[in-house]
Structures are given as structure tokens and as C-alpha cells.
Coordinates of N, CA and C in Angstrom, one line a residue:
Chain A
K185 N 37.9 -11.4 8.5 CA 37.1 -10.5 7.7 C 37.2 -10.7 6.1
N186 N 35.9 -10.5 5.5 CA 35.9 -10.8 4.2 C 36.5 -9.7 3.4
Q187 N 37.4 -9.7 2.6 CA 37.8 -8.7 1.7 C 38.1 -9.1 0.3
V188 N 38.1 -8.0 -0.4 CA 38.6 -8.4 -1.9 C 39.5 -7.1 -2.1
E189 N 40.8 -7.5 -2.7 CA 41.7 -6.7 -3.1 C 42.1 -6.6 -4.4
Q190 N 42.2 -5.5 -5.2 CA 42.7 -5.4 -6.6 C 43.9 -4.7 -6.8
S191 N 44.7 -5.1 -7.7 CA 45.9 -4.6 -8.0 C 46.2 -4.6 -9.6
P192 N 46.8 -3.8 -10.2 CA 47.2 -2.4 -9.5 C 46.1 -1.4 -9.5
Q193 N 46.3 -0.4 -8.8 CA 45.2 0.5 -8.5 C 44.9 1.3 -10.0
S194 N 46.0 1.5 -10.7 CA 45.8 2.0 -11.9 C 46.8 1.5 -13.0
L195 N 46.7 1.7 -14.2 CA 47.5 1.2 -15.2 C 47.3 1.7 -16.5
I196 N 48.6 2.1 -17.1 CA 48.5 2.7 -18.4 C 49.4 1.9 -19.4
I197 N 48.7 1.6 -20.5 CA 49.5 0.7 -21.6 C 49.3 1.2 -22.7
L198 N 50.2 0.6 -23.8 CA 50.0 1.2 -25.1 C 49.0 0.3 -25.9
E199 N 48.2 0.9 -26.9 CA 47.4 0.0 -27.7 C 48.1 -1.1 -28.5
G200 N 47.4 -2.4 -28.2 CA 48.0 -3.5 -28.8 C 48.6 -4.3 -27.7
K201 N 49.0 -3.9 -26.6 CA 49.7 -4.6 -25.6 C 48.7 -5.4 -24.8
N202 N 49.2 -6.4 -24.1 CA 48.4 -7.2 -23.3 C 48.7 -6.7 -21.7
C203 N 47.7 -7.0 -20.9 CA 47.9 -6.6 -19.5 C 47.1 -7.6 -18.6
T204 N 47.5 -7.6 -17.5 CA 46.8 -8.5 -16.4 C 46.4 -7.8 -15.2
L205 N 45.2 -8.0 -14.8 CA 44.7 -7.3 -13.7 C 44.5 -8.4 -12.5
Q206 N 44.8 -8.1 -11.2 CA 44.8 -9.2 -10.2 C 43.5 -8.9 -9.3
C207 N 43.1 -9.8 -8.8 CA 42.1 -9.8 -7.6 C 42.3 -10.8 -6.7
N208 N 42.5 -10.4 -5.3 CA 42.8 -11.4 -4.3 C 41.7 -11.3 -3.3
Y209 N 41.1 -12.3 -2.9 CA 40.0 -12.3 -1.8 C 40.3 -13.3 -0.7
T210 N 39.5 -12.9 0.4 CA 39.6 -13.7 1.7 C 38.2 -14.3 1.9
V211 N 37.2 -14.0 1.1 CA 35.8 -14.6 1.3 C 35.6 -16.1 1.4
S212 N 35.1 -16.4 2.5 CA 34.8 -17.9 2.7 C 33.5 -18.2 3.4
P213 N 32.6 -19.1 3.1 CA 32.8 -19.8 1.9 C 32.4 -19.0 0.6
F214 N 33.2 -19.4 -0.5 CA 33.0 -18.7 -1.8 C 32.0 -19.3 -2.7
S215 N 31.3 -18.5 -3.3 CA 30.3 -18.9 -4.2 C 30.6 -18.6 -5.7
N216 N 30.8 -17.4 -6.0 CA 31.2 -17.1 -7.5 C 32.0 -15.7 -7.4
L217 N 32.8 -15.6 -8.5 CA 33.5 -14.4 -8.7 C 33.2 -13.8 -10.1
R218 N 33.0 -12.4 -10.1 CA 32.7 -11.9 -11.3 C 33.7 -10.7 -11.6
W219 N 33.8 -10.5 -12.8 CA 34.5 -9.4 -13.4 C 33.7 -8.3 -14.2
Y220 N 33.7 -7.1 -13.8 CA 32.9 -6.2 -14.5 C 33.8 -5.1 -15.2
K221 N 33.3 -4.5 -16.1 CA 34.1 -3.4 -17.0 C 33.1 -2.1 -16.7
Q222 N 33.6 -1.0 -16.2 CA 32.9 0.2 -15.9 C 33.5 1.2 -16.9
D223 N 32.8 1.8 -17.8 CA 33.2 2.9 -18.7 C 33.0 4.3 -17.7
T224 N 33.7 5.2 -17.9 CA 33.6 6.6 -17.2 C 32.0 7.0 -17.6
G225 N 31.2 7.2 -16.4 CA 30.0 7.8 -16.5 C 28.8 6.8 -16.7
R226 N 29.2 5.4 -16.8 CA 28.2 4.4 -17.2 C 28.2 3.3 -16.1
G227 N 27.2 2.6 -16.2 CA 27.0 1.5 -15.3 C 28.1 0.4 -15.6
P228 N 28.3 -0.6 -14.5 CA 29.2 -1.6 -14.7 C 28.5 -2.8 -15.7
V229 N 29.4 -3.4 -16.6 CA 28.9 -4.3 -17.4 C 29.7 -5.6 -17.2
S230 N 28.8 -6.7 -17.1 CA 29.5 -7.9 -16.7 C 30.4 -8.5 -17.8
L231 N 31.6 -9.1 -17.4 CA 32.5 -9.6 -18.3 C 32.4 -11.1 -18.2
T232 N 32.8 -11.6 -17.0 CA 32.9 -13.1 -16.7 C 32.2 -13.4 -15.4
I233 N 31.8 -14.6 -15.2 CA 31.3 -15.1 -14.0 C 31.9 -16.5 -13.8
M234 N 32.5 -16.8 -12.6 CA 33.1 -18.1 -12.5 C 32.6 -18.6 -11.1
T235 N 32.4 -19.9 -10.9 CA 32.4 -20.6 -9.6 C 33.8 -21.1 -9.2
F236 N 33.8 -21.7 -8.1 CA 35.1 -22.2 -7.4 C 35.6 -23.3 -8.2
S237 N 34.7 -24.0 -9.0 CA 35.2 -25.2 -9.8 C 35.7 -24.8 -11.2
E238 N 35.6 -23.5 -11.5 CA 36.1 -23.1 -12.8 C 37.3 -22.6 -12.7
N239 N 38.4 -22.8 -13.7 CA 39.7 -22.1 -13.6 C 39.8 -20.9 -14.5
T240 N 39.1 -21.0 -15.7 CA 39.3 -20.1 -16.8 C 37.9 -19.8 -17.4
K241 N 37.8 -18.4 -17.7 CA 36.5 -18.2 -18.6 C 36.9 -17.0 -19.5
S242 N 36.4 -17.2 -20.7 CA 37.0 -16.2 -21.6 C 35.7 -15.5 -22.3
N243 N 35.9 -14.2 -22.7 CA 35.0 -13.4 -23.2 C 35.6 -12.5 -24.3
G244 N 35.8 -12.9 -25.5 CA 36.4 -12.2 -26.4 C 37.8 -12.1 -26.2
R245 N 38.4 -11.0 -26.0 CA 39.7 -10.7 -25.6 C 40.1 -10.7 -24.1
Y246 N 38.9 -10.9 -23.4 CA 39.2 -10.8 -22.0 C 39.2 -12.4 -21.5
T247 N 40.1 -12.7 -20.7 CA 40.2 -14.1 -20.1 C 40.4 -14.0 -18.6
A248 N 39.3 -14.6 -17.9 CA 39.6 -14.5 -16.4 C 40.1 -15.9 -15.9
T249 N 40.9 -15.9 -15.0 CA 41.3 -17.2 -14.4 C 41.0 -17.0 -12.8
L250 N 40.9 -18.3 -12.4 CA 40.6 -18.4 -10.9 C 41.4 -19.5 -10.2
D251 N 42.2 -19.3 -9.0 CA 42.7 -20.2 -8.3 C 41.9 -20.2 -7.0
A252 N 41.0 -21.2 -6.8 CA 40.3 -21.2 -5.6 C 41.1 -21.6 -4.3
D253 N 42.3 -22.2 -4.5 CA 43.0 -22.6 -3.3 C 43.8 -21.3 -2.9
T254 N 44.3 -20.5 -3.7 CA 45.2 -19.4 -3.3 C 44.2 -18.3 -3.0
K255 N 43.0 -18.4 -3.5 CA 41.9 -17.4 -3.4 C 42.4 -16.0 -4.4
Q256 N 42.8 -16.4 -5.5 CA 43.4 -15.3 -6.5 C 42.6 -15.4 -7.8
S257 N 42.4 -14.3 -8.5 CA 41.8 -14.3 -9.8 C 42.6 -13.2 -10.6
S258 N 42.6 -13.4 -12.0 CA 43.3 -12.4 -12.7 C 42.4 -12.2 -14.0
L259 N 42.4 -11.1 -14.5 CA 41.6 -10.7 -15.7 C 42.7 -10.3 -16.9
H260 N 42.9 -11.1 -17.8 CA 44.0 -10.9 -18.8 C 43.2 -10.1 -20.0
I261 N 43.7 -9.3 -20.5 CA 43.2 -8.4 -21.7 C 44.4 -8.5 -22.8
T262 N 44.0 -9.1 -23.9 CA 44.8 -9.3 -25.1 C 44.6 -8.4 -26.1
A263 N 45.7 -7.9 -26.6 CA 45.8 -7.0 -27.6 C 44.7 -5.7 -27.6
S264 N 45.1 -4.9 -26.4 CA 44.4 -3.9 -25.9 C 44.0 -2.9 -26.9
Q265 N 42.8 -2.4 -26.8 CA 42.2 -1.4 -27.7 C 41.9 -0.2 -26.8
L266 N 41.8 1.0 -27.5 CA 41.5 2.3 -26.9 C 40.0 2.1 -26.0
S267 N 39.3 1.5 -26.5 CA 38.0 1.2 -25.9 C 38.1 0.4 -24.7
D268 N 39.1 -0.2 -24.4 CA 39.4 -1.0 -23.2 C 39.7 0.0 -21.9
S269 N 39.9 1.3 -22.3 CA 40.1 2.2 -21.1 C 38.8 2.3 -20.3
A270 N 38.9 2.0 -19.0 CA 37.9 1.8 -18.2 C 38.3 1.2 -16.7
S271 N 37.3 1.3 -15.8 CA 37.7 0.6 -14.6 C 37.0 -0.9 -14.6
Y272 N 38.0 -1.7 -14.0 CA 37.6 -3.1 -13.9 C 37.5 -3.5 -12.4
I273 N 36.4 -4.2 -12.2 CA 35.8 -4.3 -10.9 C 35.8 -5.9 -10.6
C274 N 36.3 -6.4 -9.5 CA 36.1 -7.7 -9.2 C 35.2 -7.8 -8.0
V275 N 34.1 -8.8 -8.2 CA 33.1 -9.0 -7.2 C 32.9 -10.4 -6.8
V276 N 33.1 -10.6 -5.5 CA 33.0 -12.0 -4.9 C 31.7 -12.1 -4.1
S277 N 31.0 -13.2 -4.3 CA 29.8 -13.3 -3.5 C 29.7 -14.7 -2.9
W278 N 28.8 -14.7 -1.9 CA 28.7 -16.1 -1.0 C 27.3 -16.2 -0.6
D279 N 26.7 -17.5 -0.5 CA 25.5 -17.6 -0.1 C 25.6 -17.8 1.4
L280 N 24.8 -16.9 2.1 CA 24.6 -16.9 3.6 C 23.2 -17.4 3.9
S281 N 23.1 -18.7 4.1 CA 21.8 -19.2 4.5 C 20.7 -18.6 3.5
G282 N 20.9 -18.8 2.5 CA 20.0 -18.5 1.5 C 20.0 -17.0 0.9
T283 N 20.8 -16.2 1.6 CA 21.0 -14.7 1.3 C 22.3 -14.5 0.6
Y284 N 22.2 -13.9 -0.5 CA 23.6 -13.7 -1.3 C 24.3 -12.6 -0.8
K285 N 25.5 -12.6 -0.3 CA 26.3 -11.5 0.0 C 27.4 -11.1 -1.1
Y286 N 27.7 -9.9 -1.3 CA 28.6 -9.5 -2.2 C 29.8 -8.4 -1.4
I287 N 30.9 -8.7 -2.1 CA 31.9 -7.7 -1.7 C 32.7 -7.3 -3.1
F288 N 32.8 -6.0 -3.1 CA 33.4 -5.4 -4.3 C 34.9 -5.1 -4.0
G289 N 35.6 -5.2 -4.9 CA 37.0 -4.6 -5.0 C 36.9 -3.2 -5.4
T290 N 37.9 -2.4 -5.1 CA 37.8 -0.9 -5.4 C 38.2 -0.6 -6.8
G291 N 38.5 -1.6 -7.7 CA 38.7 -1.6 -9.0 C 40.2 -1.2 -9.5
T292 N 40.5 -1.5 -10.8 CA 41.7 -1.1 -11.4 C 41.3 -0.2 -12.5
R293 N 41.9 1.0 -12.6 CA 41.6 2.0 -13.6 C 42.6 1.7 -14.8
L294 N 42.3 1.3 -15.8 CA 43.1 1.2 -17.1 C 42.9 2.2 -18.1
K295 N 44.2 2.6 -18.5 CA 44.1 3.6 -19.7 C 44.9 3.1 -20.6
V296 N 44.3 3.0 -21.9 CA 45.1 2.6 -23.0 C 45.4 3.8 -24.0
L297 N 46.6 3.8 -24.3 CA 47.1 5.0 -25.0 C 47.3 4.5 -26.5
A298 N 47.0 5.5 -27.3 CA 47.4 5.2 -28.9 C 48.9 5.3 -29.1
Chain B
D56 N 15.9 -5.0 -26.4 CA 15.5 -4.8 -24.9 C 16.1 -3.4 -24.5
A57 N 15.2 -2.9 -23.6 CA 15.4 -1.4 -23.1 C 16.5 -1.4 -22.1
G58 N 16.8 -2.6 -21.3 CA 17.8 -2.5 -20.3 C 17.2 -2.0 -19.0
V59 N 17.9 -1.8 -18.1 CA 17.4 -1.2 -16.8 C 17.3 0.3 -17.0
I60 N 16.3 0.7 -16.5 CA 16.0 2.3 -16.8 C 15.9 3.1 -15.5
Q61 N 16.7 4.0 -15.2 CA 16.7 4.8 -14.1 C 16.5 6.1 -14.3
S62 N 15.8 6.7 -13.2 CA 15.6 8.3 -13.4 C 15.5 8.9 -11.9
P63 N 15.9 10.1 -11.9 CA 16.6 10.8 -12.8 C 18.0 10.5 -13.0
R64 N 18.5 10.9 -14.1 CA 20.0 10.6 -14.4 C 20.9 11.5 -13.6
H65 N 20.5 12.8 -13.4 CA 21.2 13.7 -12.5 C 20.4 14.4 -11.7
E66 N 20.8 14.6 -10.3 CA 19.9 15.3 -9.4 C 20.7 16.2 -8.6
V67 N 20.4 17.4 -8.4 CA 21.0 18.3 -7.3 C 20.0 18.8 -6.5
T68 N 20.3 18.6 -5.1 CA 19.4 19.1 -4.2 C 20.0 19.6 -2.9
E69 N 19.2 20.3 -2.2 CA 19.7 20.8 -1.0 C 19.5 20.0 0.2
M70 N 20.5 20.1 1.0 CA 20.4 19.3 2.3 C 19.3 19.4 3.0
G71 N 18.6 18.2 3.5 CA 17.4 18.2 4.1 C 16.1 17.8 3.3
Q72 N 16.3 18.1 2.0 CA 15.4 17.6 1.0 C 15.2 16.1 0.8
E73 N 13.9 15.7 0.4 CA 13.8 14.4 0.1 C 14.2 14.0 -1.4
V74 N 14.8 13.0 -1.6 CA 15.2 12.5 -2.9 C 14.5 11.1 -3.1
T75 N 14.1 10.9 -4.3 CA 13.3 9.7 -4.7 C 14.1 9.3 -6.1
L76 N 14.6 8.2 -6.1 CA 15.3 7.6 -7.3 C 14.5 6.5 -7.8
R77 N 14.3 6.4 -9.0 CA 13.4 5.4 -9.6 C 14.0 4.3 -10.5
C78 N 13.5 3.2 -10.5 CA 14.3 2.2 -11.4 C 13.1 1.3 -12.0
K79 N 13.3 0.9 -13.2 CA 12.5 -0.1 -14.1 C 13.3 -1.2 -14.4
P80 N 13.2 -2.3 -13.8 CA 14.1 -3.4 -14.2 C 13.8 -4.0 -15.5
I81 N 14.5 -5.0 -16.0 CA 14.4 -5.7 -17.3 C 13.2 -6.6 -17.1
S82 N 12.2 -6.7 -17.9 CA 11.1 -7.4 -17.8 C 11.4 -8.8 -17.8
G83 N 10.9 -9.5 -16.8 CA 11.1 -11.0 -16.5 C 12.1 -11.2 -15.5
H84 N 12.9 -10.3 -15.1 CA 13.8 -10.5 -14.1 C 13.3 -10.3 -12.8
D85 N 13.6 -11.4 -11.9 CA 13.0 -11.5 -10.5 C 13.7 -10.7 -9.4
Y86 N 15.1 -10.4 -9.5 CA 15.9 -9.9 -8.8 C 16.2 -8.3 -9.1
L87 N 16.1 -7.4 -8.1 CA 16.5 -6.1 -8.4 C 17.3 -5.7 -7.3
F88 N 18.4 -5.1 -7.6 CA 19.4 -4.6 -6.7 C 19.6 -2.9 -6.8
W89 N 19.8 -2.5 -5.5 CA 20.2 -0.8 -5.6 C 21.7 -1.0 -4.9
Y90 N 22.6 -0.3 -5.6 CA 23.9 -0.2 -5.3 C 24.2 1.4 -5.0
R91 N 25.3 1.8 -4.4 CA 25.8 3.1 -4.4 C 27.3 3.1 -4.6
Q92 N 27.7 4.1 -5.4 CA 29.2 4.0 -5.8 C 29.7 5.5 -5.3
T93 N 30.8 5.3 -4.7 CA 31.6 6.7 -4.3 C 33.0 6.6 -4.6
M94 N 33.7 7.6 -4.7 CA 35.3 7.5 -5.0 C 35.9 6.8 -3.8
M95 N 35.4 7.2 -2.6 CA 36.0 6.6 -1.4 C 35.5 5.2 -1.2
R96 N 34.5 4.8 -1.1 CA 34.1 3.4 -0.9 C 33.8 2.4 -2.0
G97 N 33.9 3.0 -3.1 CA 33.5 2.1 -4.2 C 32.2 1.7 -4.5
L98 N 31.9 0.6 -5.0 CA 30.6 0.1 -5.2 C 30.1 -0.7 -3.9
E99 N 28.9 -0.4 -3.4 CA 28.3 -1.0 -2.4 C 27.0 -1.5 -2.5
L100 N 26.4 -2.7 -2.2 CA 25.1 -3.3 -2.4 C 24.4 -2.7 -1.2
L101 N 23.3 -1.8 -1.5 CA 22.4 -1.2 -0.4 C 21.4 -2.4 -0.1
I102 N 20.6 -2.8 -1.0 CA 19.4 -3.8 -0.9 C 19.1 -4.5 -2.0
Y103 N 18.6 -5.7 -1.9 CA 18.1 -6.3 -3.1 C 16.8 -7.1 -2.8
F104 N 16.0 -7.2 -3.8 CA 14.6 -7.8 -3.9 C 14.5 -9.0 -4.7
N105 N 13.9 -9.8 -4.1 CA 13.4 -11.1 -5.0 C 11.8 -11.0 -5.1
N106 N 11.4 -11.1 -6.4 CA 9.9 -11.1 -6.7 C 9.2 -10.1 -5.6
N107 N 9.8 -8.7 -5.7 CA 9.1 -7.7 -5.0 C 9.4 -7.6 -3.5
V108 N 10.0 -8.7 -2.8 CA 10.2 -8.7 -1.4 C 11.6 -8.5 -1.2
P109 N 11.9 -7.6 -0.2 CA 13.3 -7.3 0.2 C 14.0 -8.4 1.0
I110 N 15.1 -8.9 0.4 CA 15.8 -10.0 0.9 C 16.9 -9.6 1.9
D111 N 17.7 -8.6 1.4 CA 18.9 -8.3 2.4 C 18.9 -6.7 2.2
D112 N 18.7 -6.1 3.4 CA 18.7 -4.7 3.5 C 19.9 -4.2 4.2
S113 N 20.7 -5.2 4.5 CA 21.9 -4.9 5.5 C 23.0 -3.8 5.0
G114 N 22.8 -3.4 3.8 CA 23.7 -2.5 3.2 C 23.2 -1.1 3.3
M115 N 21.9 -1.0 3.7 CA 21.4 0.4 3.8 C 21.9 1.1 4.8
P116 N 22.5 2.2 4.6 CA 23.4 3.0 5.6 C 22.5 3.5 6.8
E117 N 21.4 3.9 6.7 CA 20.7 4.4 7.9 C 19.2 4.6 7.6
D118 N 18.5 4.8 8.7 CA 17.1 5.0 8.4 C 16.7 6.0 7.5
R119 N 17.6 6.8 7.2 CA 17.2 8.0 6.1 C 16.8 7.3 4.8
F120 N 17.4 6.2 4.5 CA 17.3 5.4 3.4 C 16.1 4.2 3.4
S121 N 15.4 4.5 2.5 CA 14.4 3.4 2.4 C 14.0 3.0 0.8
A122 N 13.8 1.6 0.7 CA 13.5 1.2 -0.9 C 12.2 0.5 -1.0
K123 N 11.5 0.5 -1.8 CA 10.4 -0.1 -2.1 C 10.3 -0.7 -3.4
M124 N 9.5 -1.8 -3.5 CA 9.2 -2.3 -4.9 C 7.7 -2.7 -4.9
P125 N 6.9 -1.9 -5.3 CA 5.5 -2.1 -5.4 C 5.0 -3.0 -6.3
N126 N 5.7 -3.3 -7.4 CA 5.4 -4.2 -8.4 C 6.6 -4.7 -9.2
A127 N 6.4 -5.6 -10.0 CA 7.8 -6.2 -10.6 C 8.4 -5.4 -11.7
S128 N 7.7 -4.3 -11.9 CA 8.4 -3.3 -13.0 C 8.9 -2.0 -12.5
F129 N 8.9 -1.7 -11.1 CA 9.0 -0.6 -10.5 C 9.6 -0.5 -9.2
S130 N 10.7 0.3 -8.9 CA 11.2 0.2 -7.5 C 11.7 1.8 -7.3
T131 N 11.7 2.2 -6.0 CA 12.2 3.5 -5.7 C 13.2 3.3 -4.6
L132 N 14.1 4.3 -4.5 CA 15.1 4.4 -3.4 C 14.9 5.7 -2.9
K133 N 14.7 5.9 -1.7 CA 14.2 7.4 -1.2 C 15.3 7.7 0.0
I134 N 15.7 8.9 0.0 CA 16.5 9.5 1.0 C 15.8 10.6 1.7
Q135 N 15.5 10.6 2.9 CA 14.8 11.7 3.6 C 15.2 11.6 5.2
P136 N 15.9 12.7 5.5 CA 16.4 13.9 4.8 C 17.5 13.5 4.2
S137 N 17.9 14.4 3.0 CA 19.3 14.0 2.5 C 20.3 14.8 3.0
E138 N 21.6 14.3 2.9 CA 22.8 14.9 3.5 C 23.8 15.1 2.6
P139 N 24.8 15.9 2.7 CA 25.9 16.1 1.6 C 26.7 14.8 1.5
R140 N 26.8 13.9 2.4 CA 27.6 12.8 2.4 C 26.9 11.8 1.7
D141 N 25.6 11.9 1.4 CA 24.9 11.1 0.4 C 25.2 11.2 -1.1
S142 N 26.0 12.1 -1.4 CA 26.3 12.4 -2.9 C 27.1 11.3 -3.3
A143 N 26.5 10.7 -4.3 CA 27.1 9.6 -4.9 C 26.4 9.0 -6.3
V144 N 26.8 8.0 -7.0 CA 26.1 7.5 -8.0 C 25.3 6.3 -7.5
Y145 N 24.0 6.2 -7.7 CA 23.2 5.1 -7.2 C 22.7 4.3 -8.5
F146 N 23.1 3.0 -8.5 CA 22.7 2.2 -9.6 C 21.8 1.1 -9.3
C147 N 20.9 1.0 -10.1 CA 19.8 -0.1 -10.0 C 20.2 -1.3 -11.1
A148 N 20.1 -2.4 -10.7 CA 20.3 -3.6 -11.5 C 19.3 -4.6 -11.3
S149 N 19.2 -5.5 -12.4 CA 18.3 -6.5 -12.2 C 19.0 -7.8 -12.7
S150 N 18.3 -8.9 -12.5 CA 19.0 -10.3 -12.9 C 17.8 -11.3 -12.7
L151 N 18.0 -12.4 -13.4 CA 17.2 -13.5 -13.3 C 17.3 -14.4 -11.8
G152 N 18.5 -14.1 -11.4 CA 19.0 -14.7 -10.1 C 20.2 -14.2 -9.6
P153 N 20.5 -14.3 -8.3 CA 21.8 -13.8 -7.9 C 23.0 -14.9 -8.1
G154 N 22.8 -16.0 -8.5 CA 23.7 -17.0 -8.5 C 24.7 -16.9 -9.6
W155 N 25.6 -17.9 -9.7 CA 26.7 -17.7 -10.6 C 26.2 -17.7 -12.1
G156 N 25.2 -18.5 -12.5 CA 24.8 -18.5 -13.7 C 24.0 -17.2 -14.4
N157 N 23.7 -16.2 -13.6 CA 22.8 -15.1 -14.1 C 23.8 -13.8 -14.0
T158 N 23.7 -13.2 -15.2 CA 24.2 -11.9 -15.2 C 23.5 -10.8 -14.6
I159 N 24.0 -10.0 -13.7 CA 23.4 -8.7 -13.3 C 23.6 -7.7 -14.2
Y160 N 22.5 -7.0 -14.6 CA 22.5 -5.9 -15.7 C 22.2 -4.7 -14.9
F161 N 23.2 -3.8 -15.1 CA 23.1 -2.4 -14.4 C 22.4 -1.4 -15.2
G162 N 21.7 -0.5 -14.6 CA 21.3 0.7 -15.4 C 22.6 1.8 -15.4
E163 N 22.3 3.0 -15.9 CA 23.2 3.9 -16.2 C 23.5 4.8 -15.0
G164 N 22.7 4.6 -13.9 CA 22.9 5.2 -12.7 C 22.2 6.6 -12.6
S165 N 22.0 6.9 -11.3 CA 21.5 8.2 -10.9 C 22.5 9.1 -10.2
W166 N 23.0 10.3 -10.7 CA 24.0 11.0 -10.0 C 23.5 11.9 -9.3
L167 N 23.7 11.8 -7.9 CA 23.1 12.6 -6.7 C 24.2 13.4 -6.1
T168 N 23.8 14.6 -6.2 CA 24.6 15.8 -5.4 C 23.7 16.4 -4.6
V169 N 24.2 16.4 -3.3 CA 23.4 17.2 -2.1 C 24.4 18.3 -1.6
V170 N 23.7 19.5 -1.7 CA 24.7 20.6 -1.4 C 24.1 21.3 -0.1

């Protein structure tokens, strides 16, 4: 069964600290993996998109890594800011005979404290 | 760019009533997606269109839900009759394509409460 699991469920860190969020998936065949940031009350915003051949993708202070062999991805946030407080959602997709399928993780809620 | 525009932003309706949610995708985007988000189930893809044609509606929960895209700049998601368990945030999104190279842009969502 195709699944996407994210950990931790929630995380509290102090401003300026780094943190790493995890995403494990069992989707096969795999097409691409996306990380989204969702502020409370807003729509998700794309952070990174990676295919199975990419190991690392950066977007400012956000760096996503992908290990297609172990089916694991991580999102590393460097020098956290108060504005990083949000939910981070991992989404895995695959192409099923020309139709794209998506599975969403339940997200990690990050709270950055001053 | 105006981004993906959804309306209404908030709706409270009584059980049994018809609900229509509206979406205007980003101009030039060929793909339009409807999602639902709840605390219990997270984000779920309901249906997506390519060039106004529904491609995958396997996520539509039941026959009470229907979606249309009469032209490239407008789509609706209709729930008839609505039930309390339909209470959720419904997001519309659009992109140039579903593949890895294309960002999916989300609207701000329509917050639906069915009482």
C-alpha cells in the first residue's frame, strides 16, 4: 500500500536554531517528491520538487534531500526564523498510465519561538 | 499575477443545502486541481483537470460531489446535498503540468462549515 509518513508530528525550536523534518514513503513507482509550507489559514506554498535522480534541492534556508533507495526525504531548515512557524507537508506522486497520483503526508507542525 | 482565486472564502450552510465553490486558475495554466483538507485526513486530491477535461476524479468522495470546468478560467466544485462531515477547507490549485518540473500553485481556500 502506498503511504507517506512524516515525523515528527510537531516540533518546537528556538529562533536561530536548525531543524530537520523527515518524510518516509512506500510509493512505487516513484515520480517526484514535493515539500510544501502551509501557514495557518493559508494555502500550501511549494518549497522544493525533486525527482528520483536528484539528491538535494535548496530554496534559500530550506534544503531538501532525497534517498530514493531507502525511500526517505528530509527537509532541513537553517537558522530558523519566527516566520518559519507553519506546517510542512511532503507529497509523493507517480505516473499511473498517464494519470498522476498523489499521496500527502499529514505534515509536521513547526513552532519557532523567540 | 493574481494567483489562484477562490470564492467564497468562508461559507456556513445548513445540512442538506447545495454548496458551490468557485475557482479561477492562473492564466495559462492547463491543469486545475481541487483538494480537501481536514484535521483528520490532511490534504486529499479530489479531482484534477487538464485543458478543462477531468483526468482523475477517483478522489471524489461520493456522488454528492461534482466538479466542472466549463472554460480555461473557471471551475466549480459542488456539493449537493451537503452534510456536516463535508466541513473542511477546499483548495483549488493550478499548474502548467503535474510533472516534476511544474510548481502547483494553491489558492487561499474556501472554508466550509456544514451545520
